[in-house]
CSV table of C-alpha atoms in Angstrom, one decimal:
chain,number,residue,atom,x,y,z
A,1,MET,CA,-5.2,12.6,-3.6
A,2,ASP,CA,-8.0,11.3,-5.8
A,3,ASP,CA,-5.8,11.7,-8.8
A,4,GLU,CA,-3.1,9.7,-7.1
A,5,ASN,CA,-5.5,7.0,-6.1
A,6,ARG,CA,-6.8,6.7,-9.7
A,7,LEU,CA,-3.3,6.6,-11.0
A,8,ASP,CA,-2.4,3.9,-8.4
A,9,GLU,CA,-5.5,1.8,-9.4
A,10,LYS,CA,-4.5,2.1,-13.1
A,11,ILE,CA,-0.9,1.1,-12.5
A,12,SER,CA,-2.1,-1.9,-10.3
A,13,GLN,CA,-4.5,-3.1,-12.9
A,14,LEU,CA,-1.8,-3.0,-15.6
A,15,VAL,CA,0.9,-4.6,-13.4
A,16,GLN,CA,-1.4,-7.4,-12.2
A,17,SER,CA,-2.6,-8.2,-15.7
A,18,LEU,CA,0.7,-10.0,-16.1
A,19,GLU,CA,0.4,-13.0,-13.8
A,20,MET,CA,2.5,-16.2,-13.7
A,21,ARG,CA,1.5,-19.5,-12.3
A,22,VAL,CA,3.8,-21.5,-10.1
A,23,PRO,CA,5.2,-24.3,-12.4
A,24,ARG,CA,4.3,-27.8,-11.2
A,25,ALA,CA,8.0,-28.8,-11.3
A,26,VAL,CA,8.8,-26.0,-8.8
A,27,ASP,CA,6.0,-27.1,-6.6
A,28,GLU,CA,7.1,-30.7,-6.5
A,29,ASN,CA,10.7,-29.8,-5.9
A,30,ILE,CA,9.6,-27.7,-2.9
A,31,LYS,CA,7.5,-30.5,-1.5
A,32,MET,CA,10.3,-33.1,-1.9
A,33,ALA,CA,12.9,-30.8,-0.3
A,34,ALA,CA,10.5,-30.0,2.6
A,35,SER,CA,9.7,-33.6,3.3
A,36,SER,CA,13.4,-34.3,4.0
A,37,LEU,CA,13.7,-31.3,6.3
A,38,ARG,CA,12.9,-31.7,10.0
A,39,SER,CA,9.3,-30.7,10.7
A,40,PRO,CA,9.1,-27.3,12.3
A,41,SER,CA,7.4,-27.5,15.7
A,42,ILE,CA,5.4,-24.8,17.5
A,43,LEU,CA,7.6,-25.0,20.5
A,44,SER,CA,10.9,-25.0,18.5
A,45,ARG,CA,11.4,-21.3,19.1
A,46,ARG,CA,10.9,-21.8,22.9
A,47,ARG,CA,13.1,-24.8,22.9
A,48,ARG,CA,15.8,-22.9,21.1
A,49,LEU,CA,15.6,-20.0,23.5
A,50,ARG,CA,15.6,-22.4,26.5
A,51,ARG,CA,18.8,-24.1,25.1
A,52,LEU,CA,20.4,-20.8,24.4
A,53,VAL,CA,19.8,-19.7,28.0
A,54,LEU,CA,20.0,-22.9,30.0
A,55,PHE,CA,23.3,-24.5,29.0
A,56,PRO,CA,25.5,-21.4,29.1
A,57,SER,CA,23.8,-20.4,32.4
A,58,ALA,CA,24.6,-23.8,33.9
A,59,ALA,CA,28.1,-23.6,32.7
A,60,ALA,CA,28.6,-20.1,34.1
A,61,LEU,CA,27.2,-21.3,37.5
A,62,ILE,CA,29.6,-24.3,37.7
A,63,LEU,CA,32.6,-22.1,36.8
A,64,ALA,CA,31.5,-19.5,39.4
A,65,LEU,CA,31.2,-22.1,42.1
A,66,LEU,CA,34.7,-23.5,41.2
A,67,PHE,CA,36.3,-20.1,41.4
A,68,LEU,CA,34.5,-19.0,44.6
A,69,SER,CA,34.6,-22.3,46.5
A,70,PRO,CA,38.0,-21.5,48.2
A,71,PHE,CA,36.5,-18.3,49.6
A,72,ILE,CA,33.1,-19.9,50.5
A,73,ARG,CA,34.6,-22.8,52.4
A,74,LYS,CA,35.6,-22.0,56.0
A,75,ARG,CA,39.4,-21.6,56.3
A,76,GLN,CA,40.7,-24.3,58.5
A,77,ALA,CA,43.7,-23.6,60.5
A,78,PRO,CA,46.6,-25.7,59.2
A,79,ALA,CA,47.2,-28.6,61.6
A,80,ILE,CA,50.4,-28.2,63.8
A,81,PHE,CA,52.0,-31.4,64.6
A,82,GLU,CA,55.3,-30.1,66.2
A,83,ILE,CA,56.7,-26.9,67.6
A,84,ARG,CA,60.5,-26.7,67.5
A,85,THR,CA,62.3,-24.1,69.5
A,86,GLU,CA,66.1,-23.8,69.4
A,87,PHE,CA,68.4,-22.0,71.8
A,88,GLU,CA,72.1,-21.5,71.2
A,89,ILE,CA,74.7,-20.3,73.7
A,90,LYS,CA,77.6,-19.6,71.3
A,91,ASP,CA,80.4,-18.8,73.8
A,92,LYS,CA,79.7,-22.0,75.7
A,93,ASP,CA,79.0,-24.1,72.5
A,94,ILE,CA,75.6,-25.2,73.8
A,95,LYS,CA,72.5,-25.7,71.7
A,96,ILE,CA,69.2,-26.6,73.4
A,97,ILE,CA,66.2,-27.8,71.2
A,98,PHE,CA,62.7,-28.0,72.6
A,99,ILE,CA,60.3,-30.1,70.7
A,100,GLN,CA,56.7,-29.9,71.6
A,101,ARG,CA,54.4,-32.6,70.0
A,102,ASN,CA,50.6,-32.6,70.2
A,103,ASP,CA,50.5,-36.2,71.4
A,104,TYR,CA,52.7,-35.3,74.4
A,105,LYS,CA,51.0,-36.0,77.7
A,106,LEU,CA,52.1,-33.8,80.5
A,107,PHE,CA,50.7,-36.1,83.1
A,108,GLU,CA,51.0,-39.8,82.6
A,109,GLU,CA,48.1,-41.9,83.8
A,110,ASN,CA,49.0,-44.9,85.8
B,1,MET,CA,-5.1,-23.9,13.3
B,2,LYS,CA,-1.9,-23.4,15.1
B,3,ARG,CA,-2.3,-23.1,18.9
B,4,GLU,CA,0.2,-22.0,21.5
B,5,GLY,CA,1.7,-24.8,23.7
B,6,GLU,CA,0.9,-27.7,21.3
B,7,THR,CA,3.7,-29.9,20.1
B,8,VAL,CA,2.3,-31.1,16.8
B,9,ASP,CA,3.6,-31.7,13.3
B,10,VAL,CA,2.8,-28.4,11.7
B,11,ARG,CA,3.6,-29.3,8.1
B,12,ALA,CA,-0.1,-29.3,7.1
B,13,ASP,CA,-0.6,-26.0,8.9
B,14,PHE,CA,2.2,-24.4,7.0
B,15,TRP,CA,1.0,-25.5,3.6
B,16,GLU,CA,-2.5,-24.3,4.5
B,17,HIS,CA,-1.2,-20.8,5.3
B,18,LEU,CA,1.1,-20.8,2.2
B,19,GLY,CA,-1.7,-21.7,-0.3
B,20,PRO,CA,-3.4,-18.3,-0.7
B,21,CYS,CA,0.0,-16.5,-0.8
B,22,LYS,CA,2.0,-18.8,-3.0
B,23,GLN,CA,1.1,-17.4,-6.4
B,24,LYS,CA,1.5,-13.7,-5.3
B,25,LEU,CA,4.9,-14.7,-3.8
B,26,TYR,CA,6.0,-16.3,-7.0
B,27,ASN,CA,5.0,-13.3,-9.1
B,28,TYR,CA,6.6,-10.9,-6.7
B,29,ILE,CA,10.0,-12.7,-6.9
B,30,GLN,CA,9.8,-13.2,-10.7
B,31,LYS,CA,9.0,-9.5,-11.3
B,32,VAL,CA,11.6,-8.1,-8.8
B,33,LEU,CA,14.3,-10.3,-10.4
B,34,ASN,CA,13.2,-9.2,-13.9
B,35,PHE,CA,12.0,-12.8,-14.7
B,36,SER,CA,15.6,-14.0,-14.3
B,37,VAL,CA,16.4,-17.7,-14.8
B,38,ASP,CA,17.3,-17.8,-11.1
B,39,ALA,CA,13.9,-16.6,-9.9
B,40,ASP,CA,12.5,-20.2,-9.5
B,41,ASP,CA,15.5,-21.1,-7.3
B,42,VAL,CA,15.0,-18.0,-5.2
B,43,PHE,CA,11.3,-18.8,-4.8
B,44,GLN,CA,12.1,-22.4,-3.7
B,45,ASP,CA,14.7,-21.1,-1.2
B,46,ALA,CA,12.2,-18.6,0.2
B,47,VAL,CA,9.5,-21.2,0.7
B,48,LEU,CA,11.8,-23.7,2.3
B,49,ARG,CA,13.3,-21.1,4.6
B,50,ALA,CA,9.8,-20.1,5.7
B,51,PHE,CA,9.0,-23.8,6.3
B,52,GLN,CA,12.2,-24.2,8.5
B,53,TYR,CA,11.4,-21.1,10.5
B,54,TYR,CA,7.6,-21.7,10.8
B,55,GLY,CA,8.2,-22.4,14.4
B,56,SER,CA,9.1,-18.8,15.0
B,57,TYR,CA,6.0,-17.4,13.3
B,58,LYS,CA,3.7,-15.6,15.7
B,59,VAL,CA,0.0,-16.4,15.1
B,60,GLU,CA,-1.1,-12.8,15.9
B,61,LYS,CA,1.0,-11.4,13.0
B,62,LYS,CA,-0.1,-11.6,9.3
B,63,PHE,CA,1.4,-14.6,7.6
B,64,SER,CA,1.8,-13.0,4.3
B,65,THR,CA,3.9,-10.1,5.8
B,66,TRP,CA,6.1,-12.7,7.6
B,67,LEU,CA,6.5,-14.8,4.4
B,68,PHE,CA,7.3,-11.9,2.2
B,69,ALA,CA,9.9,-10.6,4.7
B,70,ILE,CA,11.7,-13.9,4.4
B,71,ALA,CA,11.4,-13.7,0.6
B,72,HIS,CA,12.9,-10.2,0.7
B,73,ASN,CA,15.9,-11.5,2.6
B,74,GLU,CA,16.4,-14.4,0.1
B,75,MET,CA,16.3,-11.9,-2.8
B,76,ARG,CA,18.8,-9.6,-1.1
B,77,LYS,CA,21.2,-12.5,-0.7
B,78,HIS,CA,20.7,-13.5,-4.3
B,79,LEU,CA,21.2,-9.9,-5.6
B,80,ARG,CA,24.4,-9.6,-3.6
B,81,LYS,CA,25.8,-12.8,-5.1
B,82,ALA,CA,24.5,-11.8,-8.6
B,83,SER,CA,26.3,-8.4,-8.4
B,84,ARG,CA,29.5,-10.1,-7.3
B,85,SER,CA,29.5,-12.7,-10.0
B,86,ALA,CA,28.1,-10.4,-12.6
B,87,ALA,CA,25.3,-12.7,-13.4
B,88,GLN,CA,23.0,-11.8,-16.2
B,89,LEU,CA,19.5,-10.8,-15.4
B,90,ASN,CA,17.1,-11.5,-18.2
B,91,PRO,CA,15.6,-8.1,-19.2
B,92,ASP,CA,13.8,-9.6,-22.2
B,93,LEU,CA,10.1,-10.0,-21.5
B,94,ALA,CA,9.4,-11.8,-24.8
B,95,HIS,CA,9.1,-15.2,-23.1
B,96,VAL,CA,6.6,-13.9,-20.6
B,97,GLN,CA,2.9,-14.1,-21.7
B,98,VAL,CA,1.1,-10.8,-21.5
B,99,THR,CA,-2.6,-11.1,-22.2
B,100,GLY,CA,-5.3,-8.5,-22.6
B,101,GLU,CA,-5.8,-5.3,-24.5
B,102,ASN,CA,-3.0,-3.1,-23.1
B,103,GLN,CA,-0.2,-5.5,-24.0
B,104,GLU,CA,2.2,-2.8,-25.2
B,105,THR,CA,1.4,-0.5,-22.2
B,106,VAL,CA,2.0,-3.4,-19.8
B,107,ARG,CA,5.4,-4.2,-21.5
B,108,GLU,CA,6.4,-0.6,-21.2
B,109,ILE,CA,5.5,-0.5,-17.5
B,110,TYR,CA,7.6,-3.5,-16.9
B,111,ARG,CA,10.5,-2.0,-18.9
B,112,LEU,CA,10.2,1.1,-16.7
B,113,ALA,CA,10.2,-1.1,-13.6
B,114,GLU,CA,13.2,-2.9,-14.8
B,115,ARG,CA,15.2,0.3,-14.9
B,116,LEU,CA,14.6,0.9,-11.2
B,117,LYS,CA,17.1,-0.1,-8.6
B,118,PRO,CA,16.3,-3.4,-6.9
B,119,ARG,CA,15.1,-1.9,-3.7
B,120,GLN,CA,12.8,0.5,-5.6
B,121,ARG,CA,11.6,-2.3,-7.8
B,122,GLU,CA,10.7,-4.3,-4.6
B,123,VAL,CA,8.6,-1.4,-3.2
B,124,PHE,CA,7.0,-0.9,-6.6
B,125,PHE,CA,5.8,-4.5,-6.9
B,126,LEU,CA,4.9,-4.9,-3.3
B,127,LEU,CA,2.4,-2.1,-3.7
B,128,TYR,CA,1.2,-2.4,-7.2
B,129,ASP,CA,1.4,-6.2,-7.7
B,130,THR,CA,0.9,-7.7,-4.3
B,131,GLY,CA,-1.3,-4.9,-2.8
B,132,PHE,CA,0.5,-4.4,0.5
B,133,THR,CA,0.1,-1.1,2.4
B,134,VAL,CA,3.0,1.3,3.0
B,135,GLU,CA,3.1,0.1,6.7
B,136,GLU,CA,3.3,-3.6,5.6
B,137,ILE,CA,6.0,-2.8,3.0
B,138,SER,CA,8.0,-1.1,5.7
B,139,ARG,CA,7.8,-4.2,7.9
B,140,ILE,CA,8.8,-6.5,5.0
B,141,THR,CA,11.7,-4.4,3.6
B,142,GLY,CA,12.8,-2.7,6.8
B,143,LEU,CA,12.6,0.7,4.9
B,144,LYS,CA,11.2,3.7,6.6
B,145,LYS,CA,7.7,4.8,5.5
B,146,GLY,CA,9.1,8.2,4.3
B,147,ASN,CA,11.5,6.4,2.0
B,148,ILE,CA,8.8,4.1,0.6
B,149,LYS,CA,6.5,7.1,-0.1
B,150,PHE,CA,9.4,8.9,-1.8
B,151,ILE,CA,10.1,5.8,-4.0
B,152,LEU,CA,6.4,5.5,-4.9
B,153,ASN,CA,6.2,9.2,-5.8
B,154,GLN,CA,9.1,8.9,-8.1
B,155,ALA,CA,7.5,5.8,-9.8
B,156,ARG,CA,4.2,7.7,-10.1
B,157,ASN,CA,5.8,10.7,-11.7
B,158,SER,CA,7.6,8.6,-14.3
B,159,LEU,CA,4.4,6.7,-15.1
B,160,ARG,CA,2.4,9.9,-15.2
B,161,ALA,CA,4.9,11.3,-17.7
B,162,PHE,CA,4.7,8.0,-19.7
B,163,PHE,CA,0.9,8.0,-19.8
B,164,GLY,CA,0.9,11.6,-20.7
B,165,GLU,CA,3.2,11.0,-23.7
B,166,ARG,CA,1.3,8.0,-24.7
B,167,ASP,CA,-2.0,9.9,-24.7
B,168,GLY,CA,-0.3,12.7,-26.6
B,169,ARG,CA,-0.6,15.3,-23.9
């Protein structure tokens, strides 16, 4: 292990003896490009997560409500305005039609 | 210093963090890319990408590991494009200044490193140039620690043989 550490130290020294400086032009290009980018904010990750979760969730909720609303709403009985009953006596060629309406008053008030 | 919950312009904060790591990052990219003419572009892309994603940096993690992980991804992208378009990497170290007594030894080490595969070269320089631990290299590159140790052992064996030959053993 010692031998390995010594070898590693030797290699590190030799490798690190070649060191390059960041060229000024590269530095300036980076600063210029960065100034035109939107400034990163501390909350940007949270905001992104919120947007990722919030809008699709809201959309899913609205769609779910639309699909389920016929089942959630109480079923109203369809309004009946008229009941029509037909009787036919074929050999006597008689047809009787009873029509019952909901506005029919059995007893008329004087 | 960056604090949770603050909505502030963090440009100054980013550059403050970058300062101490900038030169090491530049050297790392140059060396892994064999001092290619594209290395400056890759370095710029890496820094700008880190700037864009600084909002996602967690204060409790080490900034240098986070930054180098971004640089690792930029280099992988570049190497994939370079292999497709058969771009020439510049293997000639003549234009790079080597100072000190062991100039020829240093050149030879870099020539040995150049012959490594890109992934192996990354591990080699992350340890020997930048000084990251095996654990940190694993976080940066996504490689398992076992793989990293294997790569380093191979590099050590080659260099041991080289030093042995050079010293006439």
